[in-house]
Amino acid sequence: GAGVSQSPRYKVAKRGQDVALRCDPISGHVSLFWYQQALGQGPEFLTYFQNEAQLDKSGLPSDRFFAERPEGSVSTLKIQRTQQEDSAVYLCASSSGTNQETQYFGPGTRLLVL
Amino acid sequence: QKEVEQNSGPLSVPEGAIASLNCTYSDRVSQSFFWYRQYSGKSPELIMSIYSNGDKEDGRFTAQLNKASQYVSLLIRDSQPSDSATYLCAVITQGAQKLVFGQGTRLTINP
């Protein structure tokens, strides 16, 4: 079956531009997560959705970061007024339930802010 | 102190030997523990999950959990060059859903 998909796979943005990153979770998966991975580091949590409800956004680094999942399926992570420090790989993961089940990761979006 | 700590390596192991990867965590109420493998330029891929003290084996992989010592490890037997990757330890604490990752250990298997 299809796994988690993300688009675009690569994005180059000029400093100050807005970007939108898309995640299509595994069909039927209730939980969706966004992580940010800097080069040479482990992924860091950004935000968590259970269906359409954003239950945890404690990892979003600033109010320039916004995520939504309006219909409980596809999710979009938006970064406004991008900065160079936003350059990273943005990973989306989904899991089938809400009880600490295995999270399956998408291929990621590599964002480079110039 | 980081919540999840791993030796960043690189760890170099000859082909056919046992690779031992270690991880410690700081939150005593951590409940779920995961090992992910990440090839360069790729996304993390689940290797093992473990939830209770003791050993859990799956093929060439064995995860070991010791909650009293707040320690989780991954053993890879009969290491193959294709095992060369970064191994990420991740933890979920009680009441939470998010994964907290260590920085990863880079493993190289030498033919």
PDB file of C-alpha atoms in Angstrom:
ATOM      1  CA  GLY A   1       0.000   0.000   0.000  1.00  0.00           C
ATOM      2  CA  ALA A   2       0.991   3.618  -0.349  1.00  0.00           C
ATOM      3  CA  GLY A   3       3.141   5.089   2.349  1.00  0.00           C
ATOM      4  CA  VAL A   4       3.361   8.660   3.570  1.00  0.00           C
ATOM      5  CA  SER A   5       4.032  11.071   0.740  1.00  0.00           C
ATOM      6  CA  GLN A   6       5.319  14.615   0.882  1.00  0.00           C
ATOM      7  CA  SER A   7       5.648  17.393  -1.629  1.00  0.00           C
ATOM      8  CA  PRO A   8       7.648  19.103  -2.821  1.00  0.00           C
ATOM      9  CA  ARG A   9      10.692  16.939  -2.185  1.00  0.00           C
ATOM     10  CA  TYR A  10      12.992  19.949  -2.522  1.00  0.00           C
ATOM     11  CA  LYS A  11      12.282  23.618  -2.087  1.00  0.00           C
ATOM     12  CA  VAL A  12      14.596  26.574  -2.482  1.00  0.00           C
ATOM     13  CA  ALA A  13      13.262  29.831  -1.099  1.00  0.00           C
ATOM     14  CA  LYS A  14      14.645  33.304  -0.851  1.00  0.00           C
ATOM     15  CA  ARG A  15      14.768  34.737   2.651  1.00  0.00           C
ATOM     16  CA  GLY A  16      11.437  36.344   3.412  1.00  0.00           C
ATOM     17  CA  GLN A  17       9.364  34.136   1.127  1.00  0.00           C
ATOM     18  CA  ASP A  18       6.463  32.049   2.378  1.00  0.00           C
ATOM     19  CA  VAL A  19       6.507  28.294   1.760  1.00  0.00           C
ATOM     20  CA  ALA A  20       3.902  25.535   2.074  1.00  0.00           C
ATOM     21  CA  LEU A  21       4.834  21.903   2.565  1.00  0.00           C
ATOM     22  CA  ARG A  22       2.296  19.137   2.013  1.00  0.00           C
ATOM     23  CA  CYS A  23       1.909  15.751   3.666  1.00  0.00           C
ATOM     24  CA  ASP A  24      -0.359  12.894   2.592  1.00  0.00           C
ATOM     25  CA  PRO A  25      -0.468  10.359   5.426  1.00  0.00           C
ATOM     26  CA  ILE A  26      -1.171   6.658   5.090  1.00  0.00           C
ATOM     27  CA  SER A  27      -4.874   6.241   4.359  1.00  0.00           C
ATOM     28  CA  GLY A  28      -6.906   5.894   7.531  1.00  0.00           C
ATOM     29  CA  HIS A  29      -4.146   6.993   9.867  1.00  0.00           C
ATOM     30  CA  VAL A  30      -5.548   9.071  12.678  1.00  0.00           C
ATOM     31  CA  SER A  31      -2.358  10.665  13.941  1.00  0.00           C
ATOM     32  CA  LEU A  32      -0.069  12.939  11.964  1.00  0.00           C
ATOM     33  CA  PHE A  33       3.197  14.491  13.075  1.00  0.00           C
ATOM     34  CA  TRP A  34       5.615  17.042  11.699  1.00  0.00           C
ATOM     35  CA  TYR A  35       9.324  16.958  12.590  1.00  0.00           C
ATOM     36  CA  GLN A  36      12.253  19.149  11.614  1.00  0.00           C
ATOM     37  CA  GLN A  37      15.660  17.570  11.055  1.00  0.00           C
ATOM     38  CA  ALA A  38      18.798  19.683  10.860  1.00  0.00           C
ATOM     39  CA  LEU A  39      21.915  18.257   9.257  1.00  0.00           C
ATOM     40  CA  GLY A  40      23.619  15.724  11.509  1.00  0.00           C
ATOM     41  CA  GLN A  41      20.877  15.814  14.133  1.00  0.00           C
ATOM     42  CA  GLY A  42      17.920  13.673  15.058  1.00  0.00           C
ATOM     43  CA  PRO A  43      14.433  14.845  14.061  1.00  0.00           C
ATOM     44  CA  GLU A  44      12.781  17.342  16.403  1.00  0.00           C
ATOM     45  CA  PHE A  45       9.053  17.420  17.009  1.00  0.00           C
ATOM     46  CA  LEU A  46       7.069  20.349  15.659  1.00  0.00           C
ATOM     47  CA  THR A  47       3.372  19.527  15.938  1.00  0.00           C
ATOM     48  CA  TYR A  48       0.812  16.715  16.251  1.00  0.00           C
ATOM     49  CA  PHE A  49      -2.706  16.210  14.875  1.00  0.00           C
ATOM     50  CA  GLN A  50      -5.308  13.691  15.899  1.00  0.00           C
ATOM     51  CA  ASN A  51      -7.704  13.720  12.965  1.00  0.00           C
ATOM     52  CA  GLU A  52      -8.297  17.431  12.286  1.00  0.00           C
ATOM     53  CA  ALA A  53      -7.490  18.572  15.829  1.00  0.00           C
ATOM     54  CA  GLN A  54      -4.056  20.029  16.480  1.00  0.00           C
ATOM     55  CA  LEU A  55      -3.400  18.633  19.947  1.00  0.00           C
ATOM     56  CA  ASP A  56       0.218  19.656  20.397  1.00  0.00           C
ATOM     57  CA  LYS A  57       2.065  22.506  18.739  1.00  0.00           C
ATOM     58  CA  SER A  58       4.679  22.943  21.417  1.00  0.00           C
ATOM     59  CA  GLY A  59       7.558  22.316  19.027  1.00  0.00           C
ATOM     60  CA  LEU A  60       6.770  25.054  16.518  1.00  0.00           C
ATOM     61  CA  PRO A  61       9.806  27.369  16.814  1.00  0.00           C
ATOM     62  CA  SER A  62       8.011  30.645  16.183  1.00  0.00           C
ATOM     63  CA  ASP A  63       4.710  32.153  15.139  1.00  0.00           C
ATOM     64  CA  ARG A  64       5.994  32.060  11.570  1.00  0.00           C
ATOM     65  CA  PHE A  65       5.239  28.348  11.560  1.00  0.00           C
ATOM     66  CA  PHE A  66       1.660  27.228  11.092  1.00  0.00           C
ATOM     67  CA  ALA A  67       0.188  23.796  10.401  1.00  0.00           C
ATOM     68  CA  GLU A  68      -3.276  22.594   9.524  1.00  0.00           C
ATOM     69  CA  ARG A  69      -5.146  19.399   8.735  1.00  0.00           C
ATOM     70  CA  PRO A  70      -8.650  20.659   7.993  1.00  0.00           C
ATOM     71  CA  GLU A  71     -10.288  17.399   6.912  1.00  0.00           C
ATOM     72  CA  GLY A  72      -8.271  15.036   9.060  1.00  0.00           C
ATOM     73  CA  SER A  73      -6.219  13.696   6.174  1.00  0.00           C
ATOM     74  CA  VAL A  74      -3.776  15.874   4.198  1.00  0.00           C
ATOM     75  CA  SER A  75      -1.741  18.325   6.235  1.00  0.00           C
ATOM     76  CA  THR A  76       0.108  21.484   5.279  1.00  0.00           C
ATOM     77  CA  LEU A  77       2.992  23.070   7.152  1.00  0.00           C
ATOM     78  CA  LYS A  78       3.373  26.724   6.281  1.00  0.00           C
ATOM     79  CA  ILE A  79       6.401  28.833   7.070  1.00  0.00           C
ATOM     80  CA  GLN A  80       6.026  32.570   6.664  1.00  0.00           C
ATOM     81  CA  ARG A  81       8.885  35.001   6.026  1.00  0.00           C
ATOM     82  CA  THR A  82      11.454  32.207   5.832  1.00  0.00           C
ATOM     83  CA  GLN A  83      14.837  32.678   7.493  1.00  0.00           C
ATOM     84  CA  GLN A  84      18.117  30.919   6.809  1.00  0.00           C
ATOM     85  CA  GLU A  85      17.822  29.015  10.077  1.00  0.00           C
ATOM     86  CA  ASP A  86      14.645  27.392   8.705  1.00  0.00           C
ATOM     87  CA  SER A  87      16.786  25.387   6.280  1.00  0.00           C
ATOM     88  CA  ALA A  88      16.277  21.746   7.220  1.00  0.00           C
ATOM     89  CA  VAL A  89      14.478  18.581   6.207  1.00  0.00           C
ATOM     90  CA  TYR A  90      10.826  18.607   7.217  1.00  0.00           C
ATOM     91  CA  LEU A  91       9.525  15.127   7.924  1.00  0.00           C
ATOM     92  CA  CYS A  92       5.910  14.085   8.179  1.00  0.00           C
ATOM     93  CA  ALA A  93       4.902  10.883   9.962  1.00  0.00           C
ATOM     94  CA  SER A  94       1.593   9.158  10.552  1.00  0.00           C
ATOM     95  CA  SER A  95       0.367   6.416  12.843  1.00  0.00           C
ATOM     96  CA  SER A  96      -2.780   4.361  12.895  1.00  0.00           C
ATOM     97  CA  GLY A  97      -4.026   5.197  16.366  1.00  0.00           C
ATOM     98  CA  THR A  98      -3.544   7.387  19.380  1.00  0.00           C
ATOM     99  CA  ASN A  99      -1.745   5.014  21.721  1.00  0.00           C
ATOM    100  CA  GLN A 100       1.926   5.504  20.930  1.00  0.00           C
ATOM    101  CA  GLU A 101       1.830   3.255  17.873  1.00  0.00           C
ATOM    102  CA  THR A 102       4.655   3.116  15.379  1.00  0.00           C
ATOM    103  CA  GLN A 103       5.086   6.257  13.324  1.00  0.00           C
ATOM    104  CA  TYR A 104       5.813   5.860   9.620  1.00  0.00           C
ATOM    105  CA  PHE A 105       7.793   8.601   7.981  1.00  0.00           C
ATOM    106  CA  GLY A 106       7.473  10.205   4.596  1.00  0.00           C
ATOM    107  CA  PRO A 107      10.498  10.985   2.406  1.00  0.00           C
ATOM    108  CA  GLY A 108      10.725  14.542   3.726  1.00  0.00           C
ATOM    109  CA  THR A 109      10.936  17.971   2.127  1.00  0.00           C
ATOM    110  CA  ARG A 110      14.414  19.458   1.994  1.00  0.00           C
ATOM    111  CA  LEU A 111      14.084  23.223   2.417  1.00  0.00           C
ATOM    112  CA  LEU A 112      16.959  25.550   1.603  1.00  0.00           C
ATOM    113  CA  VAL A 113      16.540  29.227   2.400  1.00  0.00           C
ATOM    114  CA  LEU A 114      19.013  31.501   0.640  1.00  0.00           C
TER     115      LEU A 114
ATOM    116  CA  GLN B   1      21.120  17.179  29.756  1.00  0.00           C
ATOM    117  CA  LYS B   2      19.410  16.054  26.562  1.00  0.00           C
ATOM    118  CA  GLU B   3      16.289  13.946  26.947  1.00  0.00           C
ATOM    119  CA  VAL B   4      17.695  11.154  24.767  1.00  0.00           C
ATOM    120  CA  GLU B   5      21.430  10.688  24.398  1.00  0.00           C
ATOM    121  CA  GLN B   6      23.407   8.621  21.938  1.00  0.00           C
ATOM    122  CA  ASN B   7      27.056   8.487  21.062  1.00  0.00           C
ATOM    123  CA  SER B   8      27.250  10.176  17.668  1.00  0.00           C
ATOM    124  CA  GLY B   9      30.040   7.882  16.501  1.00  0.00           C
ATOM    125  CA  PRO B  10      31.160   7.058  13.959  1.00  0.00           C
ATOM    126  CA  LEU B  11      31.115   3.452  15.102  1.00  0.00           C
ATOM    127  CA  SER B  12      33.121   1.179  12.849  1.00  0.00           C
ATOM    128  CA  VAL B  13      32.508  -2.584  12.935  1.00  0.00           C
ATOM    129  CA  PRO B  14      33.944  -5.332  10.715  1.00  0.00           C
ATOM    130  CA  GLU B  15      31.547  -7.299   8.549  1.00  0.00           C
ATOM    131  CA  GLY B  16      30.122 -10.312  10.356  1.00  0.00           C
ATOM    132  CA  ALA B  17      30.720  -8.886  13.826  1.00  0.00           C
ATOM    133  CA  ILE B  18      28.151  -7.674  16.345  1.00  0.00           C
ATOM    134  CA  ALA B  19      27.354  -3.955  16.346  1.00  0.00           C
ATOM    135  CA  SER B  20      26.192  -2.561  19.675  1.00  0.00           C
ATOM    136  CA  LEU B  21      24.342   0.758  19.787  1.00  0.00           C
ATOM    137  CA  ASN B  22      23.423   2.435  23.047  1.00  0.00           C
ATOM    138  CA  CYS B  23      20.955   5.063  24.178  1.00  0.00           C
ATOM    139  CA  THR B  24      20.063   6.628  27.517  1.00  0.00           C
ATOM    140  CA  TYR B  25      17.004   8.705  28.338  1.00  0.00           C
ATOM    141  CA  SER B  26      16.263  11.101  31.151  1.00  0.00           C
ATOM    142  CA  ASP B  27      12.488  10.914  31.631  1.00  0.00           C
ATOM    143  CA  ARG B  28      11.617   8.088  34.016  1.00  0.00           C
ATOM    144  CA  VAL B  29       8.038   7.917  32.798  1.00  0.00           C
ATOM    145  CA  SER B  30       9.068   7.057  29.251  1.00  0.00           C
ATOM    146  CA  GLN B  31       6.912   4.208  28.010  1.00  0.00           C
ATOM    147  CA  SER B  32       7.706   3.377  24.414  1.00  0.00           C
ATOM    148  CA  PHE B  33      11.098   2.980  22.796  1.00  0.00           C
ATOM    149  CA  PHE B  34      12.017   2.779  19.135  1.00  0.00           C
ATOM    150  CA  TRP B  35      15.070   2.251  16.983  1.00  0.00           C
ATOM    151  CA  TYR B  36      14.985   3.814  13.523  1.00  0.00           C
ATOM    152  CA  ARG B  37      17.545   3.396  10.758  1.00  0.00           C
ATOM    153  CA  GLN B  38      18.255   6.337   8.480  1.00  0.00           C
ATOM    154  CA  TYR B  39      20.314   6.052   5.326  1.00  0.00           C
ATOM    155  CA  SER B  40      21.977   9.222   4.093  1.00  0.00           C
ATOM    156  CA  GLY B  41      19.442  11.456   2.385  1.00  0.00           C
ATOM    157  CA  LYS B  42      16.532   9.185   3.293  1.00  0.00           C
ATOM    158  CA  SER B  43      13.845   9.250   5.951  1.00  0.00           C
ATOM    159  CA  PRO B  44      13.871   7.217   9.191  1.00  0.00           C
ATOM    160  CA  GLU B  45      12.712   3.614   8.894  1.00  0.00           C
ATOM    161  CA  LEU B  46      11.545   1.614  11.920  1.00  0.00           C
ATOM    162  CA  ILE B  47      13.813  -1.263  12.944  1.00  0.00           C
ATOM    163  CA  MET B  48      12.460  -2.236  16.350  1.00  0.00           C
ATOM    164  CA  SER B  49      10.024  -1.117  19.013  1.00  0.00           C
ATOM    165  CA  ILE B  50      10.173  -2.225  22.639  1.00  0.00           C
ATOM    166  CA  TYR B  51       7.858  -1.460  25.521  1.00  0.00           C
ATOM    167  CA  SER B  52       8.854  -3.682  28.456  1.00  0.00           C
ATOM    168  CA  ASN B  53      12.081  -4.588  30.217  1.00  0.00           C
ATOM    169  CA  GLY B  54      14.197  -7.312  28.696  1.00  0.00           C
ATOM    170  CA  ASP B  55      15.207  -8.372  25.226  1.00  0.00           C
ATOM    171  CA  LYS B  56      13.232  -8.398  22.005  1.00  0.00           C
ATOM    172  CA  GLU B  57      14.645 -10.196  18.981  1.00  0.00           C
ATOM    173  CA  ASP B  58      13.747  -9.803  15.324  1.00  0.00           C
ATOM    174  CA  GLY B  59      16.043 -11.563  12.887  1.00  0.00           C
ATOM    175  CA  ARG B  60      19.549 -10.175  13.263  1.00  0.00           C
ATOM    176  CA  PHE B  61      18.345  -7.356  15.522  1.00  0.00           C
ATOM    177  CA  THR B  62      17.902  -7.450  19.302  1.00  0.00           C
ATOM    178  CA  ALA B  63      16.601  -4.529  21.323  1.00  0.00           C
ATOM    179  CA  GLN B  64      17.310  -4.452  25.048  1.00  0.00           C
ATOM    180  CA  LEU B  65      15.478  -2.251  27.544  1.00  0.00           C
ATOM    181  CA  ASN B  66      16.392  -1.560  31.157  1.00  0.00           C
ATOM    182  CA  LYS B  67      13.974   0.968  32.642  1.00  0.00           C
ATOM    183  CA  ALA B  68      15.715   1.029  36.029  1.00  0.00           C
ATOM    184  CA  SER B  69      18.921   2.191  34.364  1.00  0.00           C
ATOM    185  CA  GLN B  70      17.023   4.248  31.740  1.00  0.00           C
ATOM    186  CA  TYR B  71      18.953   2.503  29.030  1.00  0.00           C
ATOM    187  CA  VAL B  72      18.001   0.970  25.705  1.00  0.00           C
ATOM    188  CA  SER B  73      20.327  -0.729  23.249  1.00  0.00           C
ATOM    189  CA  LEU B  74      20.281  -2.305  19.814  1.00  0.00           C
ATOM    190  CA  LEU B  75      22.455  -5.236  18.833  1.00  0.00           C
ATOM    191  CA  ILE B  76      22.997  -6.143  15.199  1.00  0.00           C
ATOM    192  CA  ARG B  77      24.383  -9.625  14.682  1.00  0.00           C
ATOM    193  CA  ASP B  78      26.303 -10.732  11.582  1.00  0.00           C
ATOM    194  CA  SER B  79      26.692  -7.099  10.502  1.00  0.00           C
ATOM    195  CA  GLN B  80      26.465  -6.455   6.772  1.00  0.00           C
ATOM    196  CA  PRO B  81      27.746  -3.473   4.744  1.00  0.00           C
ATOM    197  CA  SER B  82      24.078  -2.660   4.046  1.00  0.00           C
ATOM    198  CA  ASP B  83      23.652  -2.001   7.779  1.00  0.00           C
ATOM    199  CA  SER B  84      25.851   1.083   7.409  1.00  0.00           C
ATOM    200  CA  ALA B  85      23.547   3.968   8.330  1.00  0.00           C
ATOM    201  CA  THR B  86      22.646   6.314  11.149  1.00  0.00           C
ATOM    202  CA  TYR B  87      20.646   4.668  13.927  1.00  0.00           C
ATOM    203  CA  LEU B  88      18.211   6.853  15.804  1.00  0.00           C
ATOM    204  CA  CYS B  89      16.924   6.051  19.263  1.00  0.00           C
ATOM    205  CA  ALA B  90      13.487   7.544  20.028  1.00  0.00           C
ATOM    206  CA  VAL B  91      11.318   7.622  23.116  1.00  0.00           C
ATOM    207  CA  ILE B  92       7.694   8.475  23.867  1.00  0.00           C
ATOM    208  CA  THR B  93       6.877   9.566  27.404  1.00  0.00           C
ATOM    209  CA  GLN B  94       3.743   8.732  29.337  1.00  0.00           C
ATOM    210  CA  GLY B  95       0.731  10.690  28.164  1.00  0.00           C
ATOM    211  CA  ALA B  96       2.447  11.963  25.038  1.00  0.00           C
ATOM    212  CA  GLN B  97       2.444  10.919  21.414  1.00  0.00           C
ATOM    213  CA  LYS B  98       5.520  12.662  20.030  1.00  0.00           C
ATOM    214  CA  LEU B  99       8.817  10.913  19.456  1.00  0.00           C
ATOM    215  CA  VAL B 100      11.845  12.417  21.177  1.00  0.00           C
ATOM    216  CA  PHE B 101      14.962  11.447  19.247  1.00  0.00           C
ATOM    217  CA  GLY B 102      18.622  11.194  20.115  1.00  0.00           C
ATOM    218  CA  GLN B 103      21.086  12.710  17.689  1.00  0.00           C
ATOM    219  CA  GLY B 104      21.802   9.323  16.128  1.00  0.00           C
ATOM    220  CA  THR B 105      24.830   7.048  15.934  1.00  0.00           C
ATOM    221  CA  ARG B 106      26.555   6.711  12.589  1.00  0.00           C
ATOM    222  CA  LEU B 107      27.483   3.068  11.996  1.00  0.00           C
ATOM    223  CA  THR B 108      29.898   1.875   9.340  1.00  0.00           C
ATOM    224  CA  ILE B 109      30.321  -1.835   8.555  1.00  0.00           C
ATOM    225  CA  ASN B 110      33.674  -2.511   6.949  1.00  0.00           C
ATOM    226  CA  PRO B 111      33.857  -5.368   4.403  1.00  0.00           C
TER     227      PRO B 111
END
